[in-house]
Amino acid sequence: MIETTPVERVGAVAADAFLQQYKAVAQPVILEEVTREWPARERWTTDYFRKVAGDAVVPLYDSRPARGNEHQHAASLRMPLAEYLDRLAEGERDLRLFFFNLFAARPALARDFEFPEIGLRLFRKLPVLFMGGKDARVQMHFDIDRPDILLCHFGGPKRVLLVAPEYTAYMYHVPFSFSALASVDFENPDYERHPGLRHVRGHLAELRHGDVLYIPPGFWHYVLYDDVSFSMALRAFPRDFPNASRMLTNLLVTRTIEGTMRKLIGQPWNDRNERRAVERTERFLARHHAS
């Protein structure tokens, strides 16, 4: 894997200490005590979700990059949650549940957790679920809305590789997207093919059932499922000008251009952006790391 340091783990932390020690300096941290009193800590298993929401139809995503005129974030297929859980039990490792508001379909689930009082003004209408099977992977990306994220984890172990936004120039960022080039392997980096990765330093979070990972705004993240597991993301939208401005640009300009050009041009647009991801990184390396 690219060079990383472990994400710090802490127990109980007061809101003012969290804001000063982690939020203010954009430092990821694993909070071990946030979910301690939540009913979800005991209840939330795949069997529980099967029982209370098995008939809910959920969108699923695979690891294949969108091609042609396909929408960048289009679901691969939809099926009842119970059927998806059956597939996970049978070894499915590609299809993932992504950014799904199960609580809109099953409001009673909201009684299983509390929004933590940690100093973040969390958006209460959009707790979303992510789920995957053993050995599933999520492509390196950052979130379009630049939020502070509390990723509340349940089930088997999961690892999250985090990279601060100051390394973006080395990340083979695909223009008009929020992802790195799909062919770039952050687990087993090929430094000859992708030399930019030599300069990237990351943080590795190893999550266990009940952990909460704080992801600062703009951080890249790559997810490795070591077993069947799921996480709920709570989000606080940006209130400072730099992140709020980037959020609006991403939502109103970048995403609009990307969607329009995919429809009008299709695969040549995708190919052009993938080439530019490599070209821009190589130009940056040539300017800043010439021997």
Short mmCIF file of C-alpha atoms in Angstrom, two decimals:
data_model
loop_
_atom_site.label_atom_id
_atom_site.label_comp_id
_atom_site.label_asym_id
_atom_site.label_seq_id
_atom_site.Cartn_x
_atom_site.Cartn_y
_atom_site.Cartn_z
CA MET A 1 0.00 0.00 0.00
CA ILE A 2 1.10 3.62 -0.34
CA GLU A 3 2.86 4.96 2.73
CA THR A 4 0.42 5.45 5.62
CA THR A 5 0.22 6.15 9.32
CA PRO A 6 -2.50 4.66 11.56
CA VAL A 7 -5.47 6.86 12.38
CA GLU A 8 -5.51 7.73 16.07
CA ARG A 9 -8.11 6.03 18.27
CA VAL A 10 -9.66 7.91 21.21
CA GLY A 11 -12.33 7.20 23.78
CA ALA A 12 -14.77 9.83 25.02
CA VAL A 13 -14.01 13.33 23.75
CA ALA A 14 -15.80 16.59 24.55
CA ALA A 15 -17.13 18.74 21.73
CA ASP A 16 -14.70 21.61 22.30
CA ALA A 17 -11.74 19.20 22.39
CA PHE A 18 -12.92 17.49 19.19
CA LEU A 19 -13.28 20.81 17.38
CA GLN A 20 -9.85 22.03 18.48
CA GLN A 21 -7.82 18.83 18.14
CA TYR A 22 -9.41 17.27 15.03
CA LYS A 23 -11.88 19.48 13.17
CA ALA A 24 -9.79 22.66 13.21
CA VAL A 25 -6.66 20.92 11.93
CA ALA A 26 -8.41 18.47 9.55
CA GLN A 27 -7.12 15.42 11.41
CA PRO A 28 -8.94 12.07 10.95
CA VAL A 29 -9.70 10.21 14.17
CA ILE A 30 -11.53 7.06 15.27
CA LEU A 31 -14.02 7.75 18.07
CA GLU A 32 -14.62 4.60 20.11
CA GLU A 33 -17.33 5.80 22.51
CA VAL A 34 -19.86 7.66 20.31
CA THR A 35 -22.08 4.60 19.72
CA ARG A 36 -21.63 3.08 23.18
CA GLU A 37 -25.22 3.76 24.30
CA TRP A 38 -26.92 3.39 20.92
CA PRO A 39 -29.39 0.51 20.53
CA ALA A 40 -27.76 0.07 17.10
CA ARG A 41 -24.58 -1.12 18.79
CA GLU A 42 -26.41 -4.30 19.83
CA ARG A 43 -29.14 -4.53 17.21
CA TRP A 44 -27.53 -3.68 13.91
CA THR A 45 -26.62 -6.88 12.14
CA THR A 46 -27.44 -8.13 8.66
CA ASP A 47 -30.12 -10.38 10.21
CA TYR A 48 -31.72 -7.36 11.88
CA PHE A 49 -31.84 -5.39 8.62
CA ARG A 50 -33.26 -8.42 6.86
CA LYS A 51 -36.05 -8.57 9.43
CA VAL A 52 -36.98 -4.88 9.52
CA ALA A 53 -36.25 -3.83 5.92
CA GLY A 54 -35.76 -6.96 3.83
CA ASP A 55 -38.41 -5.96 1.29
CA ALA A 56 -36.99 -2.48 0.70
CA VAL A 57 -35.67 -2.20 -2.86
CA VAL A 58 -32.12 -0.85 -2.82
CA PRO A 59 -29.78 0.47 -5.56
CA LEU A 60 -26.54 -1.45 -5.98
CA TYR A 61 -23.27 -0.42 -7.62
CA ASP A 62 -20.41 -2.44 -9.07
CA SER A 63 -16.75 -1.53 -9.59
CA ARG A 64 -16.98 -1.09 -13.38
CA PRO A 65 -16.33 2.53 -14.39
CA ALA A 66 -19.20 4.20 -16.25
CA ARG A 67 -18.71 4.02 -20.01
CA GLY A 68 -20.23 5.76 -23.01
CA ASN A 69 -23.27 7.84 -22.16
CA GLU A 70 -23.83 6.15 -18.78
CA HIS A 71 -24.32 8.47 -15.84
CA GLN A 72 -21.24 8.57 -13.64
CA HIS A 73 -23.23 7.51 -10.58
CA ALA A 74 -25.90 5.27 -12.10
CA ALA A 75 -26.83 2.14 -10.16
CA SER A 76 -25.95 -1.22 -11.75
CA LEU A 77 -29.18 -2.86 -10.63
CA ARG A 78 -31.83 -2.84 -7.92
CA MET A 79 -33.16 -5.63 -5.73
CA PRO A 80 -34.81 -6.21 -2.34
CA LEU A 81 -32.39 -5.79 0.53
CA ALA A 82 -33.01 -9.38 1.68
CA GLU A 83 -31.90 -10.71 -1.71
CA TYR A 84 -28.77 -8.57 -1.58
CA LEU A 85 -27.97 -9.85 1.91
CA ASP A 86 -28.36 -13.41 0.60
CA ARG A 87 -25.80 -12.64 -2.09
CA LEU A 88 -23.38 -11.25 0.48
CA ALA A 89 -23.74 -14.41 2.55
CA GLU A 90 -22.93 -16.44 -0.59
CA GLY A 91 -19.72 -14.48 -1.23
CA GLU A 92 -20.76 -11.52 -3.40
CA ARG A 93 -17.88 -9.06 -3.31
CA ASP A 94 -18.48 -6.57 -6.09
CA LEU A 95 -22.01 -5.23 -5.66
CA ARG A 96 -22.25 -2.55 -2.98
CA LEU A 97 -25.03 -0.57 -1.37
CA PHE A 98 -24.00 3.06 -1.70
CA PHE A 99 -25.37 6.27 -0.17
CA PHE A 100 -28.85 4.84 0.48
CA ASN A 101 -31.27 6.55 2.85
CA LEU A 102 -32.88 3.44 4.31
CA PHE A 103 -34.34 5.57 7.11
CA ALA A 104 -36.70 7.29 4.67
CA ALA A 105 -38.21 3.87 3.94
CA ARG A 106 -38.01 2.59 7.53
CA PRO A 107 -38.27 5.62 9.86
CA ALA A 108 -38.30 3.38 12.96
CA LEU A 109 -34.61 2.66 12.39
CA ALA A 110 -33.84 6.25 13.37
CA ARG A 111 -34.70 5.33 16.97
CA ASP A 112 -31.64 3.07 17.05
CA PHE A 113 -29.13 5.92 17.12
CA GLU A 114 -28.65 9.52 18.24
CA PHE A 115 -26.96 12.38 16.47
CA PRO A 116 -23.80 12.89 18.54
CA GLU A 117 -23.21 16.18 20.29
CA ILE A 118 -19.64 16.63 19.13
CA GLY A 119 -19.65 20.19 17.88
CA LEU A 120 -20.68 19.47 14.28
CA ARG A 121 -24.00 20.77 12.95
CA LEU A 122 -25.05 17.47 11.40
CA PHE A 123 -27.65 17.39 8.63
CA ARG A 124 -30.41 15.32 10.23
CA LYS A 125 -32.41 14.46 7.11
CA LEU A 126 -29.75 12.42 5.38
CA PRO A 127 -28.21 9.56 7.35
CA VAL A 128 -27.12 7.16 4.61
CA LEU A 129 -25.97 3.55 4.51
CA PHE A 130 -23.07 1.85 2.75
CA MET A 131 -22.72 -1.93 2.65
CA GLY A 132 -20.42 -4.45 1.02
CA GLY A 133 -19.15 -8.02 1.13
CA LYS A 134 -15.80 -9.51 2.02
CA ASP A 135 -13.05 -8.23 -0.30
CA ALA A 136 -15.22 -5.49 -1.83
CA ARG A 137 -13.39 -2.30 -2.81
CA VAL A 138 -14.51 1.29 -3.30
CA GLN A 139 -12.55 3.39 -5.80
CA MET A 140 -10.50 6.28 -4.44
CA HIS A 141 -12.71 9.38 -4.38
CA PHE A 142 -13.72 12.45 -2.39
CA ASP A 143 -17.22 13.69 -1.59
CA ILE A 144 -18.73 16.26 -3.91
CA ASP A 145 -20.40 18.24 -1.08
CA ARG A 146 -17.20 18.70 0.99
CA PRO A 147 -18.81 17.65 4.29
CA ASP A 148 -17.41 16.71 7.65
CA ILE A 149 -18.30 13.00 7.87
CA LEU A 150 -18.87 10.73 10.84
CA LEU A 151 -18.73 7.19 9.44
CA CYS A 152 -20.42 4.93 12.00
CA HIS A 153 -19.33 1.36 11.39
CA PHE A 154 -21.04 -1.97 12.13
CA GLY A 155 -20.40 -5.59 11.33
CA GLY A 156 -17.08 -7.07 10.29
CA PRO A 157 -13.79 -5.17 9.98
CA LYS A 158 -13.24 -2.57 7.32
CA ARG A 159 -10.24 -0.43 6.40
CA VAL A 160 -10.39 3.11 5.05
CA LEU A 161 -7.37 4.65 3.35
CA LEU A 162 -7.52 8.44 3.69
CA VAL A 163 -5.47 11.00 1.76
CA ALA A 164 -5.52 14.72 2.52
CA PRO A 165 -6.60 17.09 -0.30
CA GLU A 166 -3.14 18.67 -0.53
CA TYR A 167 -1.99 15.51 -2.32
CA THR A 168 -4.58 15.85 -5.10
CA ALA A 169 -2.01 16.80 -7.74
CA TYR A 170 -0.38 13.36 -7.29
CA MET A 171 -3.63 11.36 -7.25
CA TYR A 172 -4.37 11.03 -11.01
CA HIS A 173 -7.61 12.91 -10.45
CA VAL A 174 -9.94 12.49 -13.44
CA PRO A 175 -11.15 15.93 -14.61
CA PHE A 176 -14.84 16.70 -14.07
CA SER A 177 -15.12 13.77 -11.66
CA PHE A 178 -14.53 13.20 -7.98
CA SER A 179 -12.46 10.05 -8.41
CA ALA A 180 -8.94 8.95 -9.14
CA LEU A 181 -8.22 7.07 -12.35
CA ALA A 182 -9.66 3.58 -11.94
CA SER A 183 -6.46 1.87 -13.09
CA VAL A 184 -4.41 3.44 -10.27
CA ASP A 185 -3.83 0.82 -7.58
CA PHE A 186 -3.42 2.37 -4.13
CA GLU A 187 -3.12 -1.04 -2.42
CA ASN A 188 -0.31 -2.35 -4.62
CA PRO A 189 1.08 0.78 -6.25
CA ASP A 190 3.02 0.48 -9.48
CA TYR A 191 5.47 3.36 -9.04
CA GLU A 192 6.85 2.95 -12.54
CA ARG A 193 3.45 3.30 -14.17
CA HIS A 194 2.09 5.84 -11.66
CA PRO A 195 5.10 7.64 -10.16
CA GLY A 196 2.93 10.29 -8.54
CA LEU A 197 2.02 7.77 -5.84
CA ARG A 198 5.60 7.91 -4.53
CA HIS A 199 4.79 11.33 -3.10
CA VAL A 200 1.43 10.49 -1.51
CA ARG A 201 1.16 10.00 2.25
CA GLY A 202 -2.05 8.70 3.76
CA HIS A 203 -3.80 7.61 6.94
CA LEU A 204 -5.15 4.10 7.45
CA ALA A 205 -8.22 3.59 9.64
CA GLU A 206 -8.96 0.04 10.79
CA LEU A 207 -12.60 -0.01 11.84
CA ARG A 208 -14.34 -2.42 14.18
CA HIS A 209 -18.02 -2.78 15.09
CA GLY A 210 -19.20 0.40 16.82
CA ASP A 211 -16.29 2.63 15.76
CA VAL A 212 -16.93 6.10 14.31
CA LEU A 213 -14.41 7.51 11.84
CA TYR A 214 -14.17 11.28 11.42
CA ILE A 215 -13.32 12.20 7.80
CA PRO A 216 -12.47 15.91 7.32
CA PRO A 217 -13.77 17.87 4.29
CA GLY A 218 -12.16 17.12 0.96
CA PHE A 219 -10.27 14.03 2.09
CA TRP A 220 -9.85 11.30 -0.48
CA HIS A 221 -10.93 7.85 0.71
CA TYR A 222 -10.56 4.30 -0.54
CA VAL A 223 -12.48 1.54 1.26
CA LEU A 224 -11.49 -2.10 1.76
CA TYR A 225 -14.11 -4.48 3.16
CA ASP A 226 -12.36 -7.25 5.10
CA ASP A 227 -15.71 -8.92 5.83
CA VAL A 228 -19.42 -8.25 5.31
CA SER A 229 -20.14 -4.94 7.01
CA PHE A 230 -22.04 -1.70 6.74
CA SER A 231 -21.61 1.91 7.80
CA MET A 232 -23.91 4.87 8.35
CA ALA A 233 -22.57 8.27 7.34
CA LEU A 234 -23.66 11.41 9.20
CA ARG A 235 -22.73 14.63 7.45
CA ALA A 236 -22.20 18.28 8.34
CA PHE A 237 -22.26 20.53 5.29
CA PRO A 238 -19.49 23.16 5.02
CA ARG A 239 -20.01 26.55 6.59
CA ASP A 240 -16.60 28.09 5.92
CA PHE A 241 -16.25 29.97 2.65
CA PRO A 242 -13.54 27.87 0.94
CA ASN A 243 -15.34 24.54 1.36
CA ALA A 244 -18.80 26.01 0.76
CA SER A 245 -17.55 27.62 -2.45
CA ARG A 246 -16.01 24.35 -3.64
CA MET A 247 -19.22 22.49 -2.80
CA LEU A 248 -21.33 24.87 -4.89
CA THR A 249 -18.86 24.73 -7.78
CA ASN A 250 -18.88 20.92 -7.68
CA LEU A 251 -22.67 20.69 -7.53
CA LEU A 252 -23.64 23.47 -9.93
CA VAL A 253 -20.78 23.62 -12.43
CA THR A 254 -18.56 20.52 -12.48
CA ARG A 255 -21.35 17.97 -12.19
CA THR A 256 -23.47 19.78 -14.78
CA ILE A 257 -20.64 19.90 -17.33
CA GLU A 258 -19.80 16.24 -16.73
CA GLY A 259 -23.40 15.06 -17.17
CA THR A 260 -23.98 17.19 -20.26
CA MET A 261 -20.79 16.12 -22.00
CA ARG A 262 -21.38 12.44 -21.30
CA LYS A 263 -24.78 12.74 -22.96
CA LEU A 264 -23.51 14.72 -25.96
CA ILE A 265 -20.14 13.07 -26.62
CA GLY A 266 -20.13 9.79 -24.72
CA GLN A 267 -17.02 7.63 -24.58
CA PRO A 268 -14.62 10.07 -26.30
CA TRP A 269 -15.31 12.48 -23.42
CA ASN A 270 -14.44 9.75 -20.89
CA ASP A 271 -11.29 8.78 -22.79
CA ARG A 272 -10.17 12.40 -22.99
CA ASN A 273 -10.55 12.89 -19.24
CA GLU A 274 -8.72 9.67 -18.42
CA ARG A 275 -5.80 10.76 -20.61
CA ARG A 276 -5.77 14.17 -18.97
CA ALA A 277 -5.66 12.60 -15.49
CA VAL A 278 -2.29 11.08 -16.42
CA GLU A 279 -1.04 14.07 -18.38
CA ARG A 280 -1.79 16.59 -15.63
CA THR A 281 -0.07 14.48 -12.98
CA GLU A 282 2.96 13.94 -15.20
CA ARG A 283 3.22 17.69 -15.90
CA PHE A 284 3.03 18.46 -12.19
CA LEU A 285 5.77 15.92 -11.46
CA ALA A 286 7.94 17.37 -14.21
CA ARG A 287 7.60 20.89 -12.79
CA HIS A 288 8.04 20.10 -9.13
CA HIS A 289 10.21 16.98 -9.00
CA ALA A 290 12.60 17.36 -11.93
CA SER A 291 15.95 15.80 -11.13
#
